[in-house]
Structure formats: C-alpha cells, structure tokens
Coordinates of C-alpha atoms and ligand atoms in Angstrom, one line a residue:
X1 CA 45.6 -27.1 23.2
X2 CA 41.9 -27.0 24.1
X3 CA 39.8 -24.3 22.6
X4 CA 37.8 -22.3 25.1
X5 CA 36.2 -18.8 25.1
X6 CA 39.1 -17.4 27.1
X7 CA 41.8 -19.2 25.0
X8 CA 40.5 -19.2 21.5
X9 CA 42.3 -20.6 18.5
X10 CA 41.4 -19.8 14.9
X11 CA 39.1 -20.4 13.3
X12 CA 37.0 -19.1 16.1
X13 CA 34.2 -16.8 15.1
X14 CA 32.8 -14.3 17.5
X15 CA 29.9 -12.6 15.8
X16 CA 29.8 -9.9 18.5
X17 CA 33.0 -8.3 17.1
X18 CA 30.8 -7.0 14.3
X19 CA 28.4 -5.5 16.8
X20 CA 30.9 -3.9 19.2
X21 CA 30.2 -0.2 18.5
X22 CA 27.9 1.9 16.4
X23 CA 30.6 2.5 13.7
X24 CA 31.2 -1.2 13.1
X25 CA 27.5 -1.9 13.3
X26 CA 26.9 0.8 10.6
X27 CA 29.6 -0.8 8.3
X28 CA 28.1 -4.3 8.5
X29 CA 24.5 -3.2 8.2
X30 CA 22.8 -5.2 5.4
X31 CA 19.5 -3.3 5.1
X32 CA 18.8 0.4 5.2
X33 CA 15.4 2.0 5.4
X34 CA 15.4 5.4 3.6
X35 CA 12.9 8.1 3.0
X36 CA 12.9 7.3 -0.7
X37 CA 11.4 3.9 0.1
X38 CA 8.2 5.4 1.4
X39 CA 4.7 5.8 0.0
X40 CA 2.1 7.7 2.1
X41 CA -1.5 6.5 1.8
X42 CA -4.1 9.3 2.4
X43 CA -7.9 9.4 2.6
X44 CA -9.7 12.3 0.9
X45 CA -13.1 13.8 1.3
X46 CA -15.3 16.6 -0.2
X47 CA -15.4 20.1 1.4
X48 CA -12.8 22.5 2.5
X49 CA -10.6 22.9 5.5
X50 CA -11.5 19.4 6.7
X51 CA -9.3 17.1 8.7
X52 CA -11.7 14.5 9.9
X53 CA -9.9 12.1 12.3
X54 CA -10.1 8.4 11.7
X55 CA -10.4 7.1 15.3
X56 CA -8.9 3.6 14.6
X57 CA -5.9 5.2 12.9
X58 CA -4.4 7.9 15.2
X59 CA -2.8 10.7 13.3
X60 CA -4.6 9.9 10.0
X61 CA -7.5 12.0 8.7
X62 CA -9.9 12.2 5.8
X63 CA -8.6 15.4 4.2
X64 CA -10.4 17.9 2.0
X65 CA -8.3 18.8 -1.1
X66 CA -6.9 22.0 0.3
X67 CA -5.6 20.0 3.3
X68 CA -4.3 17.3 1.0
X69 CA -2.1 19.9 -0.7
X70 CA -0.6 20.9 2.6
X71 CA 0.2 17.3 3.3
X72 CA 1.7 16.9 -0.1
X73 CA 3.9 20.0 0.5
X74 CA 5.2 18.3 3.6
X75 CA 6.0 15.1 1.7
X76 CA 8.0 17.0 -0.9
X77 CA 9.8 18.8 1.8
X78 CA 10.7 15.5 3.6
X79 CA 11.7 13.8 0.3
X80 CA 9.0 11.2 0.4
X81 CA 8.5 10.3 -3.3
X82 CA 4.9 9.1 -3.5
X83 CA 1.4 9.5 -2.2
X84 CA -1.5 7.0 -2.6
X85 CA -5.0 8.3 -2.6
X86 CA -8.2 6.7 -1.3
X87 CA -11.5 8.6 -1.7
X88 CA -14.2 8.6 1.0
X89 CA -17.3 8.8 -1.3
X90 CA -20.6 10.2 0.2
X91 CA -23.2 7.5 0.6
X92 CA -25.6 9.2 -1.8
X93 CA -23.0 8.7 -4.6
X94 CA -22.6 5.0 -4.0
X95 CA -24.5 2.5 -6.2
X96 CA -24.4 -1.2 -7.1
X97 CA -22.0 -0.6 -10.0
X98 CA -19.8 2.0 -8.5
X99 CA -20.6 4.5 -11.3
X100 CA -19.0 7.4 -9.5
X101 CA -15.6 5.7 -10.1
X102 CA -15.6 6.8 -13.7
X103 CA -16.8 10.4 -13.1
X104 CA -14.0 12.5 -14.7
X105 CA -14.8 15.2 -12.2
X106 CA -15.1 12.9 -9.2
X107 CA -13.2 13.6 -6.0
X108 CA -10.3 11.3 -6.8
X109 CA -9.7 12.7 -10.3
X110 CA -9.8 16.3 -9.0
X111 CA -7.3 15.4 -6.3
X112 CA -4.9 13.9 -8.9
X113 CA -5.2 17.0 -11.1
X114 CA -4.6 19.3 -8.3
X115 CA -1.6 17.4 -6.9
X116 CA 0.1 17.0 -10.3
X117 CA -0.4 20.7 -11.0
X118 CA 1.0 21.8 -7.7
X119 CA 3.7 19.1 -7.1
X120 CA 4.6 17.6 -10.5
X121 CA 7.6 15.8 -8.8
X122 CA 5.4 13.9 -6.4
X123 CA 4.4 10.4 -7.7
X124 CA 0.7 10.0 -7.4
X125 CA -0.8 6.5 -7.1
X126 CA -4.5 5.7 -7.2
X127 CA -6.3 2.5 -6.3
X128 CA -8.3 0.5 -8.8
X129 CA -11.2 -1.4 -7.1
X130 CA -14.9 -0.7 -6.9
X131 CA -15.3 -0.9 -3.1
X132 CA -15.1 2.8 -2.2
X133 CA -17.9 3.5 -4.8
X134 CA -20.3 0.6 -4.3
X135 CA -23.2 0.4 -1.9
X136 CA -22.3 -3.3 -1.2
X137 CA -18.6 -2.6 -0.5
X138 CA -17.2 -5.3 -2.8
X139 CA -14.3 -4.7 -5.2
X140 CA -16.1 -6.0 -8.3
X141 CA -19.6 -6.2 -9.7
X142 CA -22.1 -8.4 -7.9
X143 CA -24.4 -10.9 -9.7
X144 CA -28.0 -11.8 -8.8
X145 CA -27.0 -14.5 -6.4
X146 CA -24.4 -12.4 -4.6
X147 CA -21.5 -13.8 -6.5
X148 CA -18.6 -11.4 -7.4
X149 CA -18.5 -11.4 -11.2
X150 CA -15.0 -11.6 -12.6
X151 CA -15.0 -10.8 -16.3
X152 CA -17.8 -8.1 -16.3
X153 CA -15.8 -6.3 -13.5
X154 CA -12.7 -6.1 -15.8
X155 CA -14.3 -3.6 -18.1
X156 CA -15.4 -1.4 -15.1
X157 CA -11.9 -1.5 -13.6
X158 CA -10.2 -0.8 -16.9
X159 CA -12.5 2.3 -17.5
X160 CA -11.7 3.4 -14.0
X161 CA -8.0 3.2 -14.8
X162 CA -8.5 5.2 -18.0
X163 CA -10.3 8.0 -16.1
X164 CA -7.5 8.2 -13.6
X165 CA -4.9 8.2 -16.4
X166 CA -6.8 11.1 -18.1
X167 CA -6.6 13.0 -14.8
X168 CA -2.8 12.6 -14.9
X169 CA -1.9 9.8 -12.4
X170 CA 1.6 8.3 -12.4
X171 CA 0.6 4.8 -11.3
X172 CA -2.6 2.9 -11.0
X173 CA -2.7 0.2 -8.3
X174 CA -5.3 -2.5 -8.9
X175 CA -6.3 -3.8 -5.5
X176 CA -9.4 -5.7 -6.6
X177 CA -7.9 -9.2 -7.1
X178 CA -10.0 -10.0 -10.2
X179 CA -8.3 -12.5 -12.5
X180 CA -6.9 -10.8 -15.6
X181 CA -7.3 -7.2 -14.4
X182 CA -3.7 -6.2 -15.0
X183 CA -3.9 -7.3 -18.6
X184 CA -7.2 -5.6 -19.1
X185 CA -6.0 -2.3 -17.6
X186 CA -2.7 -2.4 -19.6
X187 CA -4.6 -3.0 -22.9
X188 CA -7.0 -0.1 -22.2
X189 CA -4.3 2.3 -21.1
X190 CA -2.2 1.5 -24.2
X191 CA -5.1 1.7 -26.6
X192 CA -5.6 5.2 -25.4
X193 CA -2.0 6.2 -25.5
X194 CA -1.2 6.1 -21.8
X195 CA 1.9 4.0 -22.2
X196 CA 3.7 5.8 -19.4
X197 CA 1.1 5.1 -16.7
X198 CA 2.5 2.4 -14.5
X199 CA 0.6 -0.5 -13.1
X200 CA 1.5 -1.1 -9.4
X201 CA -0.3 -4.4 -8.9
X202 CA -1.6 -5.6 -5.6
X203 CA -0.3 -9.0 -6.6
X204 CA -0.6 -11.0 -3.4
X205 CA -3.4 -9.4 -1.5
X206 CA -4.7 -11.5 1.3
X207 CA -8.2 -11.7 2.8
X208 CA -7.1 -10.1 6.0
X209 CA -8.6 -8.9 9.3
X210 CA -5.9 -6.2 9.3
X211 CA -7.9 -4.0 6.8
X212 CA -10.5 -3.1 9.5
X213 CA -9.5 0.5 10.2
X214 CA -9.2 1.2 6.4
X215 CA -12.8 0.1 5.9
X216 CA -13.8 2.4 8.9
X217 CA -12.1 5.3 7.1
X218 CA -14.0 4.8 3.8
X219 CA -17.2 3.2 5.2
X220 CA -16.4 0.4 2.7
X221 CA -16.9 -2.8 4.8
X222 CA -18.8 -5.4 2.7
X223 CA -22.5 -5.2 3.4
X224 CA -22.8 -9.0 2.9
X225 CA -20.3 -11.9 2.8
X226 CA -16.6 -11.4 2.8
X227 CA -13.8 -11.0 0.2
X228 CA -12.5 -14.6 0.3
X229 CA -13.6 -15.5 -3.2
X230 CA -11.2 -13.0 -4.6
X231 CA -8.6 -12.0 -2.0
X232 CA -6.1 -14.7 -1.1
X233 CA -6.2 -17.3 1.6
X234 CA -3.7 -16.4 4.4
X235 CA -2.8 -20.1 4.5
X236 CA -1.2 -20.0 1.0
X237 CA 2.1 -18.7 -0.2
X238 CA 2.8 -20.8 -3.3
X239 CA -0.3 -19.3 -4.8
X240 CA 1.3 -15.9 -4.5
X241 CA 3.9 -17.1 -7.0
X242 CA 1.1 -17.9 -9.5
X243 CA -0.3 -14.4 -9.0
X244 CA 3.1 -12.9 -9.5
X245 CA 3.7 -14.8 -12.7
X246 CA 0.4 -13.7 -14.1
X247 CA 0.8 -10.0 -13.1
X248 CA 4.2 -10.0 -14.6
X249 CA 3.0 -11.6 -17.9
X250 CA 0.1 -9.2 -18.0
X251 CA 2.4 -6.2 -17.8
X252 CA 2.6 -5.1 -14.2
X253 CA 5.5 -2.8 -13.4
X254 CA 5.7 -3.4 -9.6
X255 CA 4.4 -6.3 -7.6
X256 CA 2.9 -5.8 -4.1
X257 CA 2.4 -8.0 -1.1
X258 CA -0.3 -7.0 1.4
X259 CA -0.4 -7.0 4.4
X260 CA 3.3 -6.8 5.2
X261 CA 4.4 -7.9 8.6
X262 CA 2.5 -11.2 8.8
X263 CA 3.5 -12.0 5.2
X264 CA 7.3 -11.5 5.2
X265 CA 7.7 -15.0 3.8
X266 CA 5.6 -14.1 0.8
X267 CA 7.7 -10.9 0.3
X268 CA 10.9 -13.1 0.4
X269 CA 9.4 -15.7 -2.0
X270 CA 8.4 -13.0 -4.6
X271 CA 11.7 -11.3 -4.2
X272 CA 13.4 -14.6 -5.3
X273 CA 11.0 -15.3 -8.1
X274 CA 10.9 -12.0 -10.0
X275 CA 13.2 -9.3 -11.2
X276 CA 10.4 -6.7 -10.9
X277 CA 10.4 -4.2 -8.0
X278 CA 8.5 -5.5 -4.9
X279 CA 6.4 -3.3 -2.7
X280 CA 4.7 -4.1 0.6
X281 CA 1.7 -2.4 2.2
X282 CA 1.9 -1.9 6.0
X283 CA -1.8 -1.8 6.2
X284 CA -4.2 0.1 8.5
X285 CA -4.5 -2.7 11.1
X286 CA -0.7 -3.0 11.4
X287 CA -0.4 0.7 11.9
X288 CA -3.3 0.8 14.4
X289 CA -1.8 -2.0 16.5
X290 CA 1.4 -0.2 17.0
X291 CA -0.2 3.1 17.6
X292 CA -2.7 1.7 20.1
X293 CA 0.1 -0.1 22.1
X294 CA 2.2 3.1 22.0
X295 CA -0.7 5.2 23.2
X296 CA -1.1 2.9 26.2
X297 CA 2.6 3.1 26.9
X298 CA 3.0 -0.6 26.2
X299 CA 5.7 -0.2 23.6
X300 CA 7.9 2.4 22.1
X301 CA 5.9 3.4 19.0
X302 CA 8.7 5.0 17.0
X303 CA 11.1 2.0 17.5
X304 CA 8.3 -0.5 16.8
X305 CA 7.5 1.3 13.5
X306 CA 11.1 1.6 12.5
X307 CA 11.8 -2.0 13.3
X308 CA 8.7 -3.3 11.4
X309 CA 9.6 -1.2 8.3
X310 CA 13.2 -2.3 8.3
X311 CA 12.2 -5.9 8.6
X312 CA 9.8 -5.5 5.7
X313 CA 12.7 -4.2 3.6
X314 CA 15.0 -7.0 4.8
X315 CA 12.4 -9.6 3.6
X316 CA 12.8 -8.1 0.1
X317 CA 10.5 -5.1 -0.3
X318 CA 12.0 -2.2 -2.3
X319 CA 9.3 0.2 -1.2
X320 CA 6.6 0.4 1.5
X321 CA 3.2 1.9 1.8
X322 CA 3.0 3.2 5.4
X323 CA 0.6 5.6 7.3
X324 CA 3.7 6.6 9.3
X325 CA 5.7 7.9 6.3
X326 CA 6.1 11.5 7.5
X327 CA 7.0 10.5 11.1
X328 CA 9.5 8.0 9.7
X329 CA 11.0 10.5 7.3
X330 CA 11.5 12.9 10.2
X331 CA 13.2 10.1 12.3
X332 CA 15.6 8.8 9.7
X333 CA 16.0 12.2 8.0
Ligands
PBG1 C1 -9.5 -1.6 -1.6 C2 -8.4 -1.6 -0.6 C3 -8.3 -2.0 0.7 C4 -7.1 -1.6 1.2 C5 -6.4 -1.0 0.1 N1 -7.2 -1.0 -1.0 C6 -9.3 -2.7 1.6 C7 -10.0 -3.9 1.2 O1 -9.6 -4.6 0.3 O2 -11.0 -4.2 1.8 C8 -6.6 -1.9 2.6 C9 -5.5 -0.9 3.1 C10 -5.3 -0.9 4.5 O3 -5.9 -1.6 5.3 O4 -4.6 0.0 5.0 N2 -9.7 -2.7 -2.3

C-alpha cells in the first residue's frame, strides 16, 4: 500500500500531534522561563527621590538609593532573586585610576549595605571594572601610550572586590576582561576571609555595539580608542572556551556570556563544556531595540521579550540579566 498523508502507515511521524492544543504543548515543552531565572540590572545615582530616565532605555532610570529600595521591594514581592548594581559616578569623582571604586563609603558600597540590611534575602551583585570610575572610561588602568595595562589593573580590581565584599555583597561580577582577574579576586577575597562571596565572571564578554545605551546611562563611553584589546572579537567562539577554562580554574562560580541574543552559539558551547552554571546578559542594546520597535508599534514588545529570554534559556543559560525583569515576572507570574 502506498503511504500518503491521507492514508498513513506506521512509522509515520506527525510532529503536529505534539502541538495540537495548549495542554499537549505544555506537556512537551522543553524549556521554561521562570521568575527565579531573572537578575535585574539597575543604575544608581546620588541624591534623594531621583528617578532620572535613561532615554535610550525606556522604563529604566538612574535611581537614588531611596528609590532603589522601592525597586528592591518590588523585586522581592515578584520573587525575582537578584539585582545587579551599576553606579553613575559624578564627573568630579572620576580620575585616571578610578580611585572612587575603593571608597568604602562610595555610592555603590552604600547601596549594597542598604539593600542587604533591608532585604537580606535579595541576592546583590556588583560589577568589577574601572570604567564607571575612570575619566577615560576604560575598564583597566591606562599606560603612557594609551595601552590598557593588564597586571597593574589586577590589584585595583581585587581591591575593588574587597571593598564590595566588606559592604556585604553576595556576588562580585568582574566585567573588565583582564587576564587573570578571577584568580586575583578569589585570592584577595579568601585572604580576607570572604570565602562566601561568589565570583560571577563575565567569561565571554564581547566587544559589542550593543552596550551603547549602558554607556549613555553611566557616561562611561571610552574617551579614546575602543575595548577591542580586552573584550572578545565577535568573530570568535572557540576563544570563549579558553576563557571559560581559565575562569573555572581560577575559581569562578558562574560563567557569563554577554551579549546574549547574538551569541546563542557561545552560550550553547559553554553549556556543553562546563558543569558550572551559565548566565547570559541581555544587554542594554538588546533591550533598547525591542523597546524602540514596540514603541513604534512595529512588534509586540512583550512577546518579543518573552521569546528572546526563552531562547536564551534554550541555548543553555541558567539565569539571565534583563532590564525587563519586573515586566517579565508580572507576565509569567
Ligand atoms: C562595564 C560593563 C558594561 C556592561 C556591563 N558592565 C559596559 C562596557 O563594557 O562597556 C554593559 C551592559 C549593558 O550594555 O547592558 N565594564
């Protein structure tokens, strides 16, 4: 007998049977996005009662610390487990070595103390890199010829981690891409008894155009050159495996890929290569693109956000930094 669509004979697989209604679709669903996967990045600023809008990131503000507490309360209410903090440092406090980064009473350290006191259950993550604090906007120290100095930067980054640990942070997240920084930070934290402070490493951080809105938010765009001598070349994915191996050996607890959507292959590669948890950062430019198109009525913003985040999980991420965390939490409840 001939096999046709109207007269099938086993084995004849019809994949549509597993899509026929929402109950069946739910049963066969391979990937789930949950509120407990989300990390909410927030920008902070001095002052009180300030919600200073970032125009390239609709719905995102530079928050004074009283407003940050309100945001944190919302996160706890929604069940979002973590917040990541980025300080907008006044120009007057920026210098060539980023000295404000180790001020125990600096904006970021005060924010950490306040959050951990008010919401001990919320995981607080801080960034380790000099760019918010330097007048040149680079993540490391700069030599006389404009070169980004690797080994001298390690000490500065490790001290920054120590000051953040003293303030009570749960995880430090080195985003600077200097070689050896995870090891240097781990050693300094351990020597000072901060064995429990985790290192959430920006393992495969690419030199990406998608960071533009973030640099608007912090006024941290490099004043000369670019970040290509330390952030990775978007053309390379095998190199991400080298970074992952090094970060793992140096003591990282979580490995991150950043940006996310254009780098799903890198997330998948890392997932296969390590047993450590993988995180992904849906960066400012990814968020801005979706929000801009949604504001124009060109696509459905909520669906586009949900789909992007789901696909980032499907690629292998266990957790995602996203500026849409509260909206998503409300949608998926
Ligand atoms: C700082 C840092 C950057 C981002 C996170 N940490 C910017 C950069 O490297 O220039 C980008 C995050 C985003 O775009 O949302 N080193």
